[in-house]
mmCIF file of C-alpha atoms in Angstrom:
data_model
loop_
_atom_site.group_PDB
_atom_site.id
_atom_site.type_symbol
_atom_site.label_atom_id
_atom_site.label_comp_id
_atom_site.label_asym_id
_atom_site.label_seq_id
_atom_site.Cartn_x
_atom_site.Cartn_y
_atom_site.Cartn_z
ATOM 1 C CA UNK M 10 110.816 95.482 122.063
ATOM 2 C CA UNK M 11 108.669 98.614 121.523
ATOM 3 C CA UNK M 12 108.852 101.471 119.250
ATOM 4 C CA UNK M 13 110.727 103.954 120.943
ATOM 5 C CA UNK M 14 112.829 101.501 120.887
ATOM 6 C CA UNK M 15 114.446 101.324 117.387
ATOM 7 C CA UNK M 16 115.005 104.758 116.951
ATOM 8 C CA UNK M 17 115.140 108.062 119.090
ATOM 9 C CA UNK M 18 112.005 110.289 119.814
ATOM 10 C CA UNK M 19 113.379 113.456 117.306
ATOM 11 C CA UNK M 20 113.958 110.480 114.820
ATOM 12 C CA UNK M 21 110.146 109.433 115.369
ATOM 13 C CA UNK M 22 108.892 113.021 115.405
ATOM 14 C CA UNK M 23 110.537 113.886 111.757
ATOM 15 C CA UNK M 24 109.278 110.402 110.575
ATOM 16 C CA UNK M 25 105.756 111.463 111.838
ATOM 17 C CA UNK M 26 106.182 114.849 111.290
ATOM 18 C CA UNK M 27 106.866 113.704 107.238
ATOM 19 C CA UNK M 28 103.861 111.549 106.868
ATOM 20 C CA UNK M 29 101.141 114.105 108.738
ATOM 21 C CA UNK M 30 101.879 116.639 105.915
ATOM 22 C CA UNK M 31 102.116 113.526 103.051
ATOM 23 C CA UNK M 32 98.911 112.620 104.295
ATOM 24 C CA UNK M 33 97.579 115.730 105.166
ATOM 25 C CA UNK M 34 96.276 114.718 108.846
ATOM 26 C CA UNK M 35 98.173 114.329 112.110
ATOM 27 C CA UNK M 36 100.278 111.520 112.676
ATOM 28 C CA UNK M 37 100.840 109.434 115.531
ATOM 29 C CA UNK M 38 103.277 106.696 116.964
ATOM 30 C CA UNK M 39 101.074 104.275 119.162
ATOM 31 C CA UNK M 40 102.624 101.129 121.044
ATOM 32 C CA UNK M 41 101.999 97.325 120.070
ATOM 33 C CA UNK M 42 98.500 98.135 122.012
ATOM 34 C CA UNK M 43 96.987 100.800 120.509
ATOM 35 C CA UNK M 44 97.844 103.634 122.969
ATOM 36 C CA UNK M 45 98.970 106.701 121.471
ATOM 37 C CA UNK M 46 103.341 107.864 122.554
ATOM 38 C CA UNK M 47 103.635 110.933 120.292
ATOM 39 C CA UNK M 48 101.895 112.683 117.579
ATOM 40 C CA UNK M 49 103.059 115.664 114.832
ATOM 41 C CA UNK M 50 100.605 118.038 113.827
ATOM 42 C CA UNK M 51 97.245 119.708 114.250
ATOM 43 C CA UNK M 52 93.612 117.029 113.715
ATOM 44 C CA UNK M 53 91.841 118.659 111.234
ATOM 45 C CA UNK M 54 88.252 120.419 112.649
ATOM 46 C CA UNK M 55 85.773 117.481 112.399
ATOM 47 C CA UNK M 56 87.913 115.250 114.350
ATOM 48 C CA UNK M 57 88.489 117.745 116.597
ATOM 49 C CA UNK M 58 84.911 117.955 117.295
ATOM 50 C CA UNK M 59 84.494 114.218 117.903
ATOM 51 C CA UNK M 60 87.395 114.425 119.999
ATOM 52 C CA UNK M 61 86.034 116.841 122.343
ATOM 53 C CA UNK M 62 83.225 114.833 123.217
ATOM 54 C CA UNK M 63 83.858 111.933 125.867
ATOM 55 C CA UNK M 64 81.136 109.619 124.306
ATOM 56 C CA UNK M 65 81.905 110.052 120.671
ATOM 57 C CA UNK M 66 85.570 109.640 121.206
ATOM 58 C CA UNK M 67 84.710 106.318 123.069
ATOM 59 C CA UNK M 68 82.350 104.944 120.319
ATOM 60 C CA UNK M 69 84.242 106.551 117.465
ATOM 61 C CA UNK M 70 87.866 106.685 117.968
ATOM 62 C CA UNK M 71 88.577 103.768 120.279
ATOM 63 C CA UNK M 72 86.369 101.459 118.563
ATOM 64 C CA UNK M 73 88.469 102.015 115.356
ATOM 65 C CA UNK M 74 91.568 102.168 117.407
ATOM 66 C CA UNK M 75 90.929 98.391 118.866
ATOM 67 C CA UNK M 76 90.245 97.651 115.615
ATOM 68 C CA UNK M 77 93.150 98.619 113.314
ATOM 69 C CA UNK M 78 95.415 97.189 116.449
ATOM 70 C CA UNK M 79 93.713 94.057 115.964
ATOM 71 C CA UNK M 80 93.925 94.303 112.188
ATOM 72 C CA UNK M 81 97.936 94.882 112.373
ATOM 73 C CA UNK M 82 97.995 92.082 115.054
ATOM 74 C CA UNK M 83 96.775 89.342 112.131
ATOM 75 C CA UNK M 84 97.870 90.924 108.837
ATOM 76 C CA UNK M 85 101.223 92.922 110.082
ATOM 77 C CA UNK M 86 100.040 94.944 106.772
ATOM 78 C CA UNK M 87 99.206 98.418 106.392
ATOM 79 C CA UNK M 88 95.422 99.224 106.570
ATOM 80 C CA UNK M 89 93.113 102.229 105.341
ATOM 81 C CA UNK M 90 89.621 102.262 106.118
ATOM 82 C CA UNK M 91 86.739 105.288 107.332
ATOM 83 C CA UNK M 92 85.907 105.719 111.103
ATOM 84 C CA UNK M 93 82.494 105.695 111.609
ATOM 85 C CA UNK M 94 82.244 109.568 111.694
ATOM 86 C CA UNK M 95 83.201 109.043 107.690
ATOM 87 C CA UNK M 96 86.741 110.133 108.065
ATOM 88 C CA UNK M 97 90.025 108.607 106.340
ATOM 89 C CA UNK M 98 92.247 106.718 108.557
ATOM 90 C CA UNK M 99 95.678 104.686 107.899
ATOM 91 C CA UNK M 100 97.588 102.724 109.746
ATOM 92 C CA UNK M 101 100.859 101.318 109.317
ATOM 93 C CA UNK M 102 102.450 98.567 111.872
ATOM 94 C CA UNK M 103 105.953 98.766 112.712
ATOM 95 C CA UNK M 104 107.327 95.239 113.172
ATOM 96 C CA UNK M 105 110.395 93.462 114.530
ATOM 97 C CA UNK M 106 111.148 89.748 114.647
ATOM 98 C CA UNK M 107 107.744 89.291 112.879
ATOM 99 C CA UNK M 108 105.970 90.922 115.911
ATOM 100 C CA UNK M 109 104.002 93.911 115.693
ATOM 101 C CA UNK M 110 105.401 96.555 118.406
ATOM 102 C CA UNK M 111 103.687 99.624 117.276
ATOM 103 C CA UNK M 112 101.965 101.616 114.461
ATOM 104 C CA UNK M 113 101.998 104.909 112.666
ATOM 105 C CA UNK M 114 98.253 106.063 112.428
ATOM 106 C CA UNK M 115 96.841 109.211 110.766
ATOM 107 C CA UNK M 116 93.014 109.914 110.600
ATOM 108 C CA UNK M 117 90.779 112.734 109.860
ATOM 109 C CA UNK M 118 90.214 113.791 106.075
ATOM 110 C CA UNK M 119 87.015 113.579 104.696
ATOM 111 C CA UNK M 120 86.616 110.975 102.210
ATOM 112 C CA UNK M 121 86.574 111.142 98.420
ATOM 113 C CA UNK M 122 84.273 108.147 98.303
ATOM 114 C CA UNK M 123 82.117 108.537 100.985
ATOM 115 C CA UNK M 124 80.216 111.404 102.510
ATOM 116 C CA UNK M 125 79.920 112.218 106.122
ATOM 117 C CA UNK M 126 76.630 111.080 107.780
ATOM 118 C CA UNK M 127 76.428 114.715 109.222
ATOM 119 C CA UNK M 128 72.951 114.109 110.114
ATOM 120 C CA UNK M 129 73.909 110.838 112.871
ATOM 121 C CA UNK M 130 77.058 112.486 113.264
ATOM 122 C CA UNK M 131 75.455 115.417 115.047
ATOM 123 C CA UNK M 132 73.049 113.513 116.969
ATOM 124 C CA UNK M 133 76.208 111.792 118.618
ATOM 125 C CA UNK M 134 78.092 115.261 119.156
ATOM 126 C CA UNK M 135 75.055 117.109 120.148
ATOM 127 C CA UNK M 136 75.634 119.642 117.564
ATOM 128 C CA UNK M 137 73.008 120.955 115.169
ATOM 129 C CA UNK M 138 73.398 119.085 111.473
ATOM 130 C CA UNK M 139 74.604 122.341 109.875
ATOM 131 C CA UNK M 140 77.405 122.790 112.333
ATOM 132 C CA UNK M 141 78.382 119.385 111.220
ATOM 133 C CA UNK M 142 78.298 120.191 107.513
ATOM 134 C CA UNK M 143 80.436 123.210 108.495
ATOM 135 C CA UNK M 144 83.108 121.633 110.125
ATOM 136 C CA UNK M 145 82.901 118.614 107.009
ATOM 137 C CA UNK M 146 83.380 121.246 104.899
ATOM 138 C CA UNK M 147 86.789 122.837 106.263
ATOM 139 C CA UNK M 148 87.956 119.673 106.541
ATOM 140 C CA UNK M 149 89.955 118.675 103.341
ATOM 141 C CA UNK M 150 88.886 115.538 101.311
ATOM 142 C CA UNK M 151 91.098 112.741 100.713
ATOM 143 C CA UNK M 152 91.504 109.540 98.370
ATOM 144 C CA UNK M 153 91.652 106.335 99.600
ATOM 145 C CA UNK M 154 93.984 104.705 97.340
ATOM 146 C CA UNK M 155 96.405 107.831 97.689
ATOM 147 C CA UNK M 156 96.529 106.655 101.531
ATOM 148 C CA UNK M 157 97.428 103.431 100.338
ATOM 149 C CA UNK M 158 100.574 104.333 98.470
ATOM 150 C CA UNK M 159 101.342 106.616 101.209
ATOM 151 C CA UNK M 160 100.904 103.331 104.006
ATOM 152 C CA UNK M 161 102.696 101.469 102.071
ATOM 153 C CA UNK M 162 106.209 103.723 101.159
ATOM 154 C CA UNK M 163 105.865 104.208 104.870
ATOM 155 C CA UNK M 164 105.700 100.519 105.944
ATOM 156 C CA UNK M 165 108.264 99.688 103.201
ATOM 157 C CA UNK M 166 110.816 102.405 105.319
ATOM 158 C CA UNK M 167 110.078 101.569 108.945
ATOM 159 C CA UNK M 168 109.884 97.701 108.506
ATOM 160 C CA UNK M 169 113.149 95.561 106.292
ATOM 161 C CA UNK M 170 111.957 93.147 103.637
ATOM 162 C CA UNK M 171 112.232 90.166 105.888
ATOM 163 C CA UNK M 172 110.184 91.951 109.203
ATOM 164 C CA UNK M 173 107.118 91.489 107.300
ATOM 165 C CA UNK M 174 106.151 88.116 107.741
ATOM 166 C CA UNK M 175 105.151 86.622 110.814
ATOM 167 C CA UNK M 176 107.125 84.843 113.317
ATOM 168 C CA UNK M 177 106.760 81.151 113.571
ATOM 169 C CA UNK M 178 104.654 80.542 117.085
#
């Protein structure tokens, strides 16, 4: 069973398309794996940045992508966390038969309780600090327990009552 699956691509697109402007960051639809199928709207400009560049994208972005798979893998619960570049991220797993087969994911608001290590940060993009604090700055803030809510009303919608616990192996 995957994703794509349980519903049709417009019908994923309006779901993400909904929870990137609850959220406030792009959305995207990822398979049981980690590996991104569709995403609704635009990353805000510090993820962009680490984006663009090949090494911190690797270090950054698939590090925390392994990681929030893994974390859906064991808990089949919705999970909020920073990225080590000090951005928001959510995650919500989309389960069937008590087996994760894909997950919603948003990322890239600042965060309300943590500041961005612009200072590292640049050093990894090979950008001067001040660029860093630039693109922090037109990137909006966000609270972590308001992405919590927001996980959860989502995993509540995608997954029925029962689909949430595991399977017995």
């Amino acid at each position: 069973m995957e994703a794509l699956n349980l519903m049709s691509r417009t019908e994923w697109e309006e779901i993400l398309d909904r929870f990137a402007r609850q959220v406030r960051m792009a959305a995207c639809l990822t398979d049981e794996g980690g590996a991104i199928i569709l995403c609704q709207r635009e990353r805000r400009p510090l993820c962009v940045a680490v984006r663009a560049n090949k090494d911190a994208r690797s270090a950054i972005c698939s590090q925390v992508s392994d990681s929030m798979t893994q974390t859906m893998r064991s808990t089949l619960k919705p999970d909020v966390g920073i990225c080590d570049a000090g951005l928001l991220r959510v995650a919500v797993p989309v389960i069937r038969l008590g087996f994760l087969v894909g997950q919603v994911t948003a990322c890239g608001l600042t965060c309300a309780e943590e500041d961005v290590s612009t200072f590292l940060l640049g050093r990894m993009l090979d950008l001067p600090e001040e660029r860093v604090q630039q693109l922090a700055g037109l990137t909006p803030l966000g609270i972590m327990d308001d992405l919590k809510v927001s996980g959860m009303r989502l995993f509540r919608e995608l997954n029925p009552l029962d689909e949430s616990r595991p399977a017995a192996r």
